[in-house]
PDB file of C-alpha atoms and ligand atoms in Angstrom:
ATOM      1  CA  MET A 148       0.000   0.000   0.000  1.00  0.00           C
ATOM      2  CA  LEU A 149       2.784   2.475   0.859  1.00  0.00           C
ATOM      3  CA  THR A 150       4.991   3.701  -1.975  1.00  0.00           C
ATOM      4  CA  ASP A 151       8.791   3.486  -1.884  1.00  0.00           C
ATOM      5  CA  THR A 152       8.874   7.267  -1.429  1.00  0.00           C
ATOM      6  CA  GLN A 153       6.603   7.046   1.610  1.00  0.00           C
ATOM      7  CA  ILE A 154       8.685   4.253   3.113  1.00  0.00           C
ATOM      8  CA  SER A 155      11.892   6.269   2.658  1.00  0.00           C
ATOM      9  CA  GLN A 156      10.222   9.332   4.181  1.00  0.00           C
ATOM     10  CA  PHE A 157       9.422   7.222   7.260  1.00  0.00           C
ATOM     11  CA  THR A 158      12.954   5.807   7.332  1.00  0.00           C
ATOM     12  CA  ASN A 159      14.597   9.238   7.020  1.00  0.00           C
ATOM     13  CA  ALA A 160      12.260  11.514   8.980  1.00  0.00           C
ATOM     14  CA  GLY A 161      10.740   8.977  11.369  1.00  0.00           C
ATOM     15  CA  TYR A 162       7.173   9.804  10.440  1.00  0.00           C
ATOM     16  CA  LEU A 163       4.686   9.775   7.624  1.00  0.00           C
ATOM     17  CA  LEU A 164       1.545  11.832   7.084  1.00  0.00           C
ATOM     18  CA  LEU A 165      -1.309  10.055   5.305  1.00  0.00           C
ATOM     19  CA  PRO A 166      -4.224  12.441   4.664  1.00  0.00           C
ATOM     20  CA  ASP A 167      -7.829  11.292   4.228  1.00  0.00           C
ATOM     21  CA  MET A 168      -7.393   7.935   5.936  1.00  0.00           C
ATOM     22  CA  VAL A 169     -10.527   8.162   8.089  1.00  0.00           C
ATOM     23  CA  SER A 170     -13.835   8.899   6.407  1.00  0.00           C
ATOM     24  CA  ASP A 171     -16.243  11.458   7.839  1.00  0.00           C
ATOM     25  CA  GLU A 172     -18.628   8.625   8.612  1.00  0.00           C
ATOM     26  CA  GLU A 173     -15.968   6.702  10.551  1.00  0.00           C
ATOM     27  CA  ARG A 174     -14.853   9.806  12.433  1.00  0.00           C
ATOM     28  CA  LYS A 175     -18.428  10.607  13.430  1.00  0.00           C
ATOM     29  CA  ALA A 176     -19.051   7.059  14.659  1.00  0.00           C
ATOM     30  CA  LEU A 177     -15.796   6.944  16.677  1.00  0.00           C
ATOM     31  CA  ILE A 178     -16.365  10.353  18.273  1.00  0.00           C
ATOM     32  CA  GLU A 179     -19.992   9.563  19.147  1.00  0.00           C
ATOM     33  CA  ARG A 180     -18.966   6.265  20.678  1.00  0.00           C
ATOM     34  CA  ALA A 181     -16.208   7.939  22.708  1.00  0.00           C
ATOM     35  CA  TYR A 182     -18.698  10.405  24.209  1.00  0.00           C
ATOM     36  CA  ASP A 183     -21.098   7.527  24.954  1.00  0.00           C
ATOM     37  CA  ILE A 184     -18.317   5.720  26.850  1.00  0.00           C
ATOM     38  CA  ILE A 185     -17.751   8.838  28.960  1.00  0.00           C
ATOM     39  CA  GLU A 186     -21.408   8.840  29.920  1.00  0.00           C
ATOM     40  CA  GLU A 187     -21.372   5.109  30.689  1.00  0.00           C
ATOM     41  CA  ASP A 188     -18.205   5.206  32.751  1.00  0.00           C
ATOM     42  CA  HIS A 189     -18.550   5.455  36.511  1.00  0.00           C
ATOM     43  CA  LEU A 190     -16.728   8.721  36.697  1.00  0.00           C
ATOM     44  CA  GLU A 191     -16.510   8.815  40.432  1.00  0.00           C
ATOM     45  CA  GLN A 192     -13.959   6.045  39.972  1.00  0.00           C
ATOM     46  CA  ALA A 193     -12.094   7.777  37.156  1.00  0.00           C
ATOM     47  CA  GLY A 194      -8.448   8.593  37.727  1.00  0.00           C
ATOM     48  CA  LEU A 195      -6.415  11.612  36.768  1.00  0.00           C
ATOM     49  CA  PHE A 196      -3.887  11.664  33.954  1.00  0.00           C
ATOM     50  CA  SER A 197      -0.933  14.002  33.675  1.00  0.00           C
ATOM     51  CA  THR A 198       2.398  13.797  31.872  1.00  0.00           C
ATOM     52  CA  THR A 199       3.761  16.824  33.717  1.00  0.00           C
ATOM     53  CA  ASP A 200       3.261  15.221  37.140  1.00  0.00           C
ATOM     54  CA  ARG A 201       3.019  11.436  37.022  1.00  0.00           C
ATOM     55  CA  SER A 202       2.992  11.249  40.824  1.00  0.00           C
ATOM     56  CA  GLN A 203      -0.669  12.282  40.693  1.00  0.00           C
ATOM     57  CA  ILE A 204      -1.679   9.156  38.784  1.00  0.00           C
ATOM     58  CA  ASP A 205      -3.480   6.478  40.802  1.00  0.00           C
ATOM     59  CA  ASN A 206      -1.315   3.439  40.023  1.00  0.00           C
ATOM     60  CA  SER A 207      -3.944   0.770  40.542  1.00  0.00           C
ATOM     61  CA  TYR A 208      -6.578   2.538  38.432  1.00  0.00           C
ATOM     62  CA  PHE A 209      -4.013   3.172  35.696  1.00  0.00           C
ATOM     63  CA  LEU A 210      -2.581  -0.366  35.716  1.00  0.00           C
ATOM     64  CA  GLY A 211      -6.092  -1.823  35.736  1.00  0.00           C
ATOM     65  CA  SER A 212      -6.866  -0.009  32.489  1.00  0.00           C
ATOM     66  CA  ALA A 213      -4.474  -2.174  30.434  1.00  0.00           C
ATOM     67  CA  GLU A 214      -7.108  -4.786  29.659  1.00  0.00           C
ATOM     68  CA  THR A 215     -10.263  -2.735  29.958  1.00  0.00           C
ATOM     69  CA  ILE A 216     -11.749   0.663  29.036  1.00  0.00           C
ATOM     70  CA  ARG A 217     -11.324   3.487  31.521  1.00  0.00           C
ATOM     71  CA  CYS A 218     -11.648   7.264  31.479  1.00  0.00           C
ATOM     72  CA  PHE A 219      -9.063   9.654  32.888  1.00  0.00           C
ATOM     73  CA  PHE A 220      -9.761  13.226  33.935  1.00  0.00           C
ATOM     74  CA  GLU A 221      -7.852  16.293  32.842  1.00  0.00           C
ATOM     75  CA  GLU A 222      -5.632  17.663  35.585  1.00  0.00           C
ATOM     76  CA  LYS A 223      -7.318  21.079  35.329  1.00  0.00           C
ATOM     77  CA  ALA A 224     -10.878  19.731  35.255  1.00  0.00           C
ATOM     78  CA  PHE A 225     -11.505  20.454  38.942  1.00  0.00           C
ATOM     79  CA  GLY A 226     -12.002  23.506  41.121  1.00  0.00           C
ATOM     80  CA  ASP A 227     -10.468  24.000  44.557  1.00  0.00           C
ATOM     81  CA  ASN A 228     -13.258  22.044  46.220  1.00  0.00           C
ATOM     82  CA  GLY A 229     -12.893  19.079  43.904  1.00  0.00           C
ATOM     83  CA  GLU A 230     -15.937  19.915  41.809  1.00  0.00           C
ATOM     84  CA  LEU A 231     -15.902  19.670  38.010  1.00  0.00           C
ATOM     85  CA  LEU A 232     -15.671  23.106  36.421  1.00  0.00           C
ATOM     86  CA  GLN A 233     -17.260  22.037  33.124  1.00  0.00           C
ATOM     87  CA  PRO A 234     -19.568  19.244  31.920  1.00  0.00           C
ATOM     88  CA  ARG A 235     -17.978  15.833  32.344  1.00  0.00           C
ATOM     89  CA  SER A 236     -17.929  15.273  28.583  1.00  0.00           C
ATOM     90  CA  GLN A 237     -15.454  18.180  28.493  1.00  0.00           C
ATOM     91  CA  SER A 238     -13.475  17.036  31.526  1.00  0.00           C
ATOM     92  CA  ILE A 239     -11.942  13.816  30.235  1.00  0.00           C
ATOM     93  CA  ASN A 240      -8.305  13.747  29.157  1.00  0.00           C
ATOM     94  CA  LYS A 241      -8.417  10.299  27.582  1.00  0.00           C
ATOM     95  CA  ILE A 242     -10.058   6.898  27.341  1.00  0.00           C
ATOM     96  CA  GLY A 243      -7.831   3.795  27.307  1.00  0.00           C
ATOM     97  CA  HIS A 244      -6.474   1.251  26.740  1.00  0.00           C
ATOM     98  CA  ALA A 245      -8.224  -1.815  25.231  1.00  0.00           C
ATOM     99  CA  LEU A 246     -10.913  -0.154  23.122  1.00  0.00           C
ATOM    100  CA  HIS A 247      -9.837  -2.193  20.076  1.00  0.00           C
ATOM    101  CA  ASP A 248     -10.509  -5.432  21.941  1.00  0.00           C
ATOM    102  CA  LEU A 249     -13.608  -4.638  23.916  1.00  0.00           C
ATOM    103  CA  ASP A 250     -15.624  -1.979  22.136  1.00  0.00           C
ATOM    104  CA  PRO A 251     -17.408  -3.035  18.932  1.00  0.00           C
ATOM    105  CA  VAL A 252     -17.099   0.343  17.179  1.00  0.00           C
ATOM    106  CA  PHE A 253     -13.372   0.717  17.852  1.00  0.00           C
ATOM    107  CA  ARG A 254     -12.770  -2.964  17.184  1.00  0.00           C
ATOM    108  CA  GLN A 255     -14.350  -2.765  13.760  1.00  0.00           C
ATOM    109  CA  PHE A 256     -12.233   0.272  12.888  1.00  0.00           C
ATOM    110  CA  ALA A 257      -9.016  -1.361  14.156  1.00  0.00           C
ATOM    111  CA  GLN A 258      -9.651  -4.393  11.977  1.00  0.00           C
ATOM    112  CA  ARG A 259      -9.251  -2.430   8.757  1.00  0.00           C
ATOM    113  CA  ARG A 260      -6.830  -4.477   6.717  1.00  0.00           C
ATOM    114  CA  ASP A 261      -4.931  -1.463   5.389  1.00  0.00           C
ATOM    115  CA  PHE A 262      -3.687  -0.650   8.899  1.00  0.00           C
ATOM    116  CA  GLY A 263      -1.900  -4.000   9.086  1.00  0.00           C
ATOM    117  CA  THR A 264      -0.508  -3.484   5.595  1.00  0.00           C
ATOM    118  CA  ILE A 265       1.016  -0.137   6.615  1.00  0.00           C
ATOM    119  CA  ALA A 266       2.789  -1.766   9.575  1.00  0.00           C
ATOM    120  CA  LYS A 267       4.116  -4.567   7.377  1.00  0.00           C
ATOM    121  CA  ASP A 268       5.310  -2.072   4.768  1.00  0.00           C
ATOM    122  CA  LEU A 269       7.206  -0.316   7.568  1.00  0.00           C
ATOM    123  CA  GLY A 270       8.984  -3.515   8.558  1.00  0.00           C
ATOM    124  CA  LEU A 271       6.875  -5.180  11.272  1.00  0.00           C
ATOM    125  CA  SER A 272       6.594  -8.875  10.426  1.00  0.00           C
ATOM    126  CA  HIS A 273       3.773  -9.597  12.929  1.00  0.00           C
ATOM    127  CA  PRO A 274       2.068  -6.287  13.724  1.00  0.00           C
ATOM    128  CA  SER A 275       0.168  -6.502  16.958  1.00  0.00           C
ATOM    129  CA  LEU A 276      -2.047  -3.749  18.339  1.00  0.00           C
ATOM    130  CA  TYR A 277      -1.321  -3.361  22.046  1.00  0.00           C
ATOM    131  CA  GLN A 278      -3.036  -0.148  23.035  1.00  0.00           C
ATOM    132  CA  THR A 279      -5.733   2.260  21.892  1.00  0.00           C
ATOM    133  CA  MET A 280      -6.464   5.665  23.357  1.00  0.00           C
ATOM    134  CA  VAL A 281      -8.902   8.438  22.570  1.00  0.00           C
ATOM    135  CA  ILE A 282      -7.204  11.691  23.533  1.00  0.00           C
ATOM    136  CA  PHE A 283      -9.585  14.628  23.763  1.00  0.00           C
ATOM    137  CA  LYS A 284      -7.290  17.627  24.349  1.00  0.00           C
ATOM    138  CA  GLN A 285     -10.269  19.474  25.737  1.00  0.00           C
ATOM    139  CA  PRO A 286     -10.963  23.163  25.034  1.00  0.00           C
ATOM    140  CA  ARG A 287      -8.973  25.479  27.372  1.00  0.00           C
ATOM    141  CA  ILE A 288      -7.990  22.754  29.869  1.00  0.00           C
ATOM    142  CA  GLY A 289      -6.438  20.146  27.537  1.00  0.00           C
ATOM    143  CA  GLY A 290      -2.981  19.727  29.063  1.00  0.00           C
ATOM    144  CA  GLU A 291       0.509  19.680  27.639  1.00  0.00           C
ATOM    145  CA  VAL A 292       2.059  16.326  26.753  1.00  0.00           C
ATOM    146  CA  THR A 293       5.770  16.730  27.406  1.00  0.00           C
ATOM    147  CA  TRP A 294       8.479  15.597  24.953  1.00  0.00           C
ATOM    148  CA  HIS A 295       8.839  11.837  24.948  1.00  0.00           C
ATOM    149  CA  GLN A 296       9.389   8.761  22.781  1.00  0.00           C
ATOM    150  CA  ASP A 297       6.753   6.037  22.737  1.00  0.00           C
ATOM    151  CA  ALA A 298       9.298   3.202  22.925  1.00  0.00           C
ATOM    152  CA  THR A 299       9.805   4.423  26.518  1.00  0.00           C
ATOM    153  CA  PHE A 300       6.480   2.753  27.297  1.00  0.00           C
ATOM    154  CA  PHE A 301       6.569  -0.092  24.733  1.00  0.00           C
ATOM    155  CA  PHE A 302      10.052  -1.523  25.119  1.00  0.00           C
ATOM    156  CA  THR A 303      10.778  -4.404  22.743  1.00  0.00           C
ATOM    157  CA  ASP A 304      14.058  -5.934  21.668  1.00  0.00           C
ATOM    158  CA  PRO A 305      14.748  -4.750  19.032  1.00  0.00           C
ATOM    159  CA  THR A 306      12.660  -1.554  19.079  1.00  0.00           C
ATOM    160  CA  SER A 307       9.519  -2.061  17.041  1.00  0.00           C
ATOM    161  CA  VAL A 308       6.694   0.142  18.279  1.00  0.00           C
ATOM    162  CA  ILE A 309       4.999   2.365  15.707  1.00  0.00           C
ATOM    163  CA  THR A 310       2.383   4.901  16.731  1.00  0.00           C
ATOM    164  CA  TYR A 311      -0.702   5.556  14.612  1.00  0.00           C
ATOM    165  CA  TRP A 312      -2.122   8.986  15.417  1.00  0.00           C
ATOM    166  CA  PHE A 313      -5.499   9.574  13.798  1.00  0.00           C
ATOM    167  CA  ALA A 314      -6.856  13.124  13.788  1.00  0.00           C
ATOM    168  CA  LEU A 315     -10.575  12.692  14.450  1.00  0.00           C
ATOM    169  CA  GLU A 316     -10.844  16.500  14.383  1.00  0.00           C
ATOM    170  CA  ASP A 317      -8.664  19.202  12.832  1.00  0.00           C
ATOM    171  CA  ALA A 318      -5.429  19.589  14.805  1.00  0.00           C
ATOM    172  CA  THR A 319      -4.091  23.163  14.731  1.00  0.00           C
ATOM    173  CA  LEU A 320      -1.438  25.240  16.474  1.00  0.00           C
ATOM    174  CA  GLU A 321      -4.184  26.726  18.646  1.00  0.00           C
ATOM    175  CA  ASN A 322      -5.789  23.486  19.842  1.00  0.00           C
ATOM    176  CA  GLY A 323      -2.570  21.567  20.461  1.00  0.00           C
ATOM    177  CA  CYS A 324      -1.453  19.700  17.330  1.00  0.00           C
ATOM    178  CA  LEU A 325       1.461  17.295  17.544  1.00  0.00           C
ATOM    179  CA  TRP A 326       5.046  18.529  17.365  1.00  0.00           C
ATOM    180  CA  LEU A 327       7.624  16.115  15.953  1.00  0.00           C
ATOM    181  CA  GLU A 328      11.405  16.221  15.644  1.00  0.00           C
ATOM    182  CA  PRO A 329      12.134  15.110  12.055  1.00  0.00           C
ATOM    183  CA  GLY A 330      14.996  12.608  12.036  1.00  0.00           C
ATOM    184  CA  GLY A 331      15.057  12.479  15.837  1.00  0.00           C
ATOM    185  CA  HIS A 332      14.349   8.746  15.793  1.00  0.00           C
ATOM    186  CA  HIS A 333      17.968   8.155  14.741  1.00  0.00           C
ATOM    187  CA  GLY A 334      18.946   9.089  18.299  1.00  0.00           C
ATOM    188  CA  PRO A 335      18.877   6.837  21.354  1.00  0.00           C
ATOM    189  CA  LEU A 336      15.950   6.051  23.601  1.00  0.00           C
ATOM    190  CA  ARG A 337      16.249   8.607  26.395  1.00  0.00           C
ATOM    191  CA  GLU A 338      14.002   7.078  29.062  1.00  0.00           C
ATOM    192  CA  ARG A 339      12.360   3.818  29.968  1.00  0.00           C
ATOM    193  CA  TYR A 340       9.162   3.406  31.998  1.00  0.00           C
ATOM    194  CA  PHE A 341       9.269   0.432  34.329  1.00  0.00           C
ATOM    195  CA  CYS A 342       6.534  -1.366  36.220  1.00  0.00           C
ATOM    196  CA  GLU A 343       7.847  -3.729  38.887  1.00  0.00           C
ATOM    197  CA  GLN A 344       5.722  -5.149  41.700  1.00  0.00           C
ATOM    198  CA  GLY A 345       3.017  -2.626  40.884  1.00  0.00           C
ATOM    199  CA  GLU A 346       5.406   0.331  41.234  1.00  0.00           C
ATOM    200  CA  LEU A 347       5.907   2.658  38.283  1.00  0.00           C
ATOM    201  CA  ARG A 348       9.097   4.568  37.646  1.00  0.00           C
ATOM    202  CA  MET A 349      10.835   6.430  34.828  1.00  0.00           C
ATOM    203  CA  GLU A 350      14.505   5.658  34.391  1.00  0.00           C
ATOM    204  CA  PRO A 351      16.861   7.833  32.303  1.00  0.00           C
ATOM    205  CA  LEU A 352      18.850   5.947  29.656  1.00  0.00           C
ATOM    206  CA  SER A 353      20.609   8.828  27.931  1.00  0.00           C
ATOM    207  CA  ASP A 354      21.807  12.371  28.802  1.00  0.00           C
ATOM    208  CA  LEU A 355      20.768  13.628  25.395  1.00  0.00           C
ATOM    209  CA  PRO A 356      18.493  16.627  26.039  1.00  0.00           C
ATOM    210  CA  TRP A 357      15.150  17.064  24.303  1.00  0.00           C
ATOM    211  CA  THR A 358      15.894  19.228  21.296  1.00  0.00           C
ATOM    212  CA  ARG A 359      12.858  21.472  21.528  1.00  0.00           C
ATOM    213  CA  ASP A 360      14.213  23.925  18.961  1.00  0.00           C
ATOM    214  CA  SER A 361      14.287  21.324  16.224  1.00  0.00           C
ATOM    215  CA  GLY A 362      10.684  20.258  16.743  1.00  0.00           C
ATOM    216  CA  ASN A 363       8.125  21.136  14.082  1.00  0.00           C
ATOM    217  CA  PRO A 364       4.396  21.594  14.621  1.00  0.00           C
ATOM    218  CA  ILE A 365       2.379  19.296  12.355  1.00  0.00           C
ATOM    219  CA  PRO A 366      -1.116  20.736  11.932  1.00  0.00           C
ATOM    220  CA  VAL A 367      -3.325  18.213  10.141  1.00  0.00           C
ATOM    221  CA  LYS A 368      -6.860  18.015   8.832  1.00  0.00           C
ATOM    222  CA  ALA A 369      -9.463  15.763  10.404  1.00  0.00           C
ATOM    223  CA  GLY A 370      -9.199  12.278   8.915  1.00  0.00           C
ATOM    224  CA  SER A 371      -5.400  12.364   8.618  1.00  0.00           C
ATOM    225  CA  LEU A 372      -3.164   9.628   9.948  1.00  0.00           C
ATOM    226  CA  LEU A 373       0.336  10.309  11.255  1.00  0.00           C
ATOM    227  CA  VAL A 374       2.469   7.207  11.753  1.00  0.00           C
ATOM    228  CA  PHE A 375       5.735   7.577  13.610  1.00  0.00           C
ATOM    229  CA  HIS A 376       8.698   5.574  14.861  1.00  0.00           C
ATOM    230  CA  GLY A 377       8.973   4.581  18.538  1.00  0.00           C
ATOM    231  CA  HIS A 378      12.145   6.647  18.990  1.00  0.00           C
ATOM    232  CA  LEU A 379      10.718   9.809  17.403  1.00  0.00           C
ATOM    233  CA  PRO A 380      10.516  12.625  19.996  1.00  0.00           C
ATOM    234  CA  HIS A 381       7.081  14.256  20.050  1.00  0.00           C
ATOM    235  CA  TYR A 382       5.132  16.766  22.092  1.00  0.00           C
ATOM    236  CA  SER A 383       1.848  18.632  22.190  1.00  0.00           C
ATOM    237  CA  ALA A 384       1.094  22.013  23.713  1.00  0.00           C
ATOM    238  CA  PRO A 385      -1.848  22.854  25.963  1.00  0.00           C
ATOM    239  CA  ASN A 386      -5.084  23.584  24.159  1.00  0.00           C
ATOM    240  CA  GLN A 387      -5.682  27.320  24.426  1.00  0.00           C
ATOM    241  CA  SER A 388      -8.616  27.397  22.050  1.00  0.00           C
ATOM    242  CA  ASN A 389     -12.330  26.815  22.424  1.00  0.00           C
ATOM    243  CA  LYS A 390     -12.223  23.692  20.239  1.00  0.00           C
ATOM    244  CA  SER A 391     -11.334  20.149  21.234  1.00  0.00           C
ATOM    245  CA  ARG A 392      -8.656  18.236  19.329  1.00  0.00           C
ATOM    246  CA  ILE A 393      -9.761  14.628  19.472  1.00  0.00           C
ATOM    247  CA  ALA A 394      -7.205  12.045  18.347  1.00  0.00           C
ATOM    248  CA  LEU A 395      -7.242   8.262  18.342  1.00  0.00           C
ATOM    249  CA  THR A 396      -3.934   6.468  18.833  1.00  0.00           C
ATOM    250  CA  PHE A 397      -2.777   2.907  18.204  1.00  0.00           C
ATOM    251  CA  HIS A 398       0.468   1.523  19.550  1.00  0.00           C
ATOM    252  CA  VAL A 399       1.571  -1.306  17.316  1.00  0.00           C
ATOM    253  CA  VAL A 400       4.496  -3.601  18.128  1.00  0.00           C
ATOM    254  CA  ASP A 401       6.042  -6.514  16.289  1.00  0.00           C
ATOM    255  CA  ALA A 402       5.022  -9.733  18.035  1.00  0.00           C
ATOM    256  CA  ALA A 403       8.194 -11.299  16.614  1.00  0.00           C
ATOM    257  CA  CYS A 404      10.257  -9.053  18.930  1.00  0.00           C
ATOM    258  CA  HIS A 405      10.681  -9.660  22.648  1.00  0.00           C
ATOM    259  CA  TYR A 406       8.143  -7.590  24.615  1.00  0.00           C
ATOM    260  CA  ALA A 407       9.611  -6.525  27.967  1.00  0.00           C
ATOM    261  CA  PRO A 408       7.798  -7.928  31.010  1.00  0.00           C
ATOM    262  CA  GLU A 409       8.630  -4.652  32.800  1.00  0.00           C
ATOM    263  CA  ASN A 410       6.435  -2.593  30.443  1.00  0.00           C
ATOM    264  CA  TRP A 411       3.442  -1.260  32.368  1.00  0.00           C
ATOM    265  CA  LEU A 412       0.978  -2.531  29.766  1.00  0.00           C
ATOM    266  CA  GLN A 413       0.677  -6.310  29.698  1.00  0.00           C
ATOM    267  CA  ARG A 414      -2.064  -8.283  27.991  1.00  0.00           C
ATOM    268  CA  PRO A 415      -2.063 -11.780  29.543  1.00  0.00           C
ATOM    269  CA  ASN A 416      -5.835 -12.174  29.205  1.00  0.00           C
ATOM    270  CA  LEU A 417      -6.397 -10.377  25.937  1.00  0.00           C
ATOM    271  CA  GLY A 418      -3.422 -11.729  24.008  1.00  0.00           C
ATOM    272  CA  GLU A 419      -2.329 -10.594  20.614  1.00  0.00           C
ATOM    273  CA  PHE A 420      -4.522  -8.360  18.467  1.00  0.00           C
ATOM    274  CA  ALA A 421      -3.082  -9.245  15.080  1.00  0.00           C
ATOM    275  CA  MET A 422      -3.384  -6.586  12.398  1.00  0.00           C
TER     276      MET A 422
HETATM  277 FE1  LIG B1387       3.424   9.571  22.642  1.00  0.00          FE
END
């Protein structure tokens, strides 16, 4: 499916932009379903999610989301007395992490054969979908996602994770589009996220600083797909606009590579979701 030019763009720059990959009908169905899940979820049990302060994350709620579907609140969703400052549909940071296994609408979308073909064209012999997230980047309170590489969280030997980032709505500079560092995937993995005996910790692997100045914003139209390498540094700014920036992400690893038992996300009961 991918052309030689597209494959070399991925090899050289670490990412590839594929416009018009999600139809309006699919986007509408996925967004509607995501909002329905928010209403179904028992939000009093929902945890908080923050990349700027991971100490705030409730470990057991987070770890328990690996094989189910859970909602996470935005850090800035609450007032001083713990009350929501906006409707709950506009208070959720993300939904994760097994939508592709357990939700019929997301499952049907994830089973599109062309998604597996893309992964194979990019060198994964047995592409396996490990994680899905709907990331809302809510108006005004949608938080920053600090510079990171996704292989930090999906450590395989050798590195294999590829991220699929679907824009379900337009992503702009104002509402917090992705920033990528072209070619940055040629560098080392800087950090690794460990889960051992239920304890989560980030361990530095390299002194190489995040090269913020060489990052480029990548505004994309709704329906676009960005695929990027597990070592590619990426970031997104807080949403300062009045529009959400809903994205759907897949994290795809090669089942032929060794998947680290210390990764936080394990799927002993769900197994491989072959693409
Ligand atoms: Fe990421």
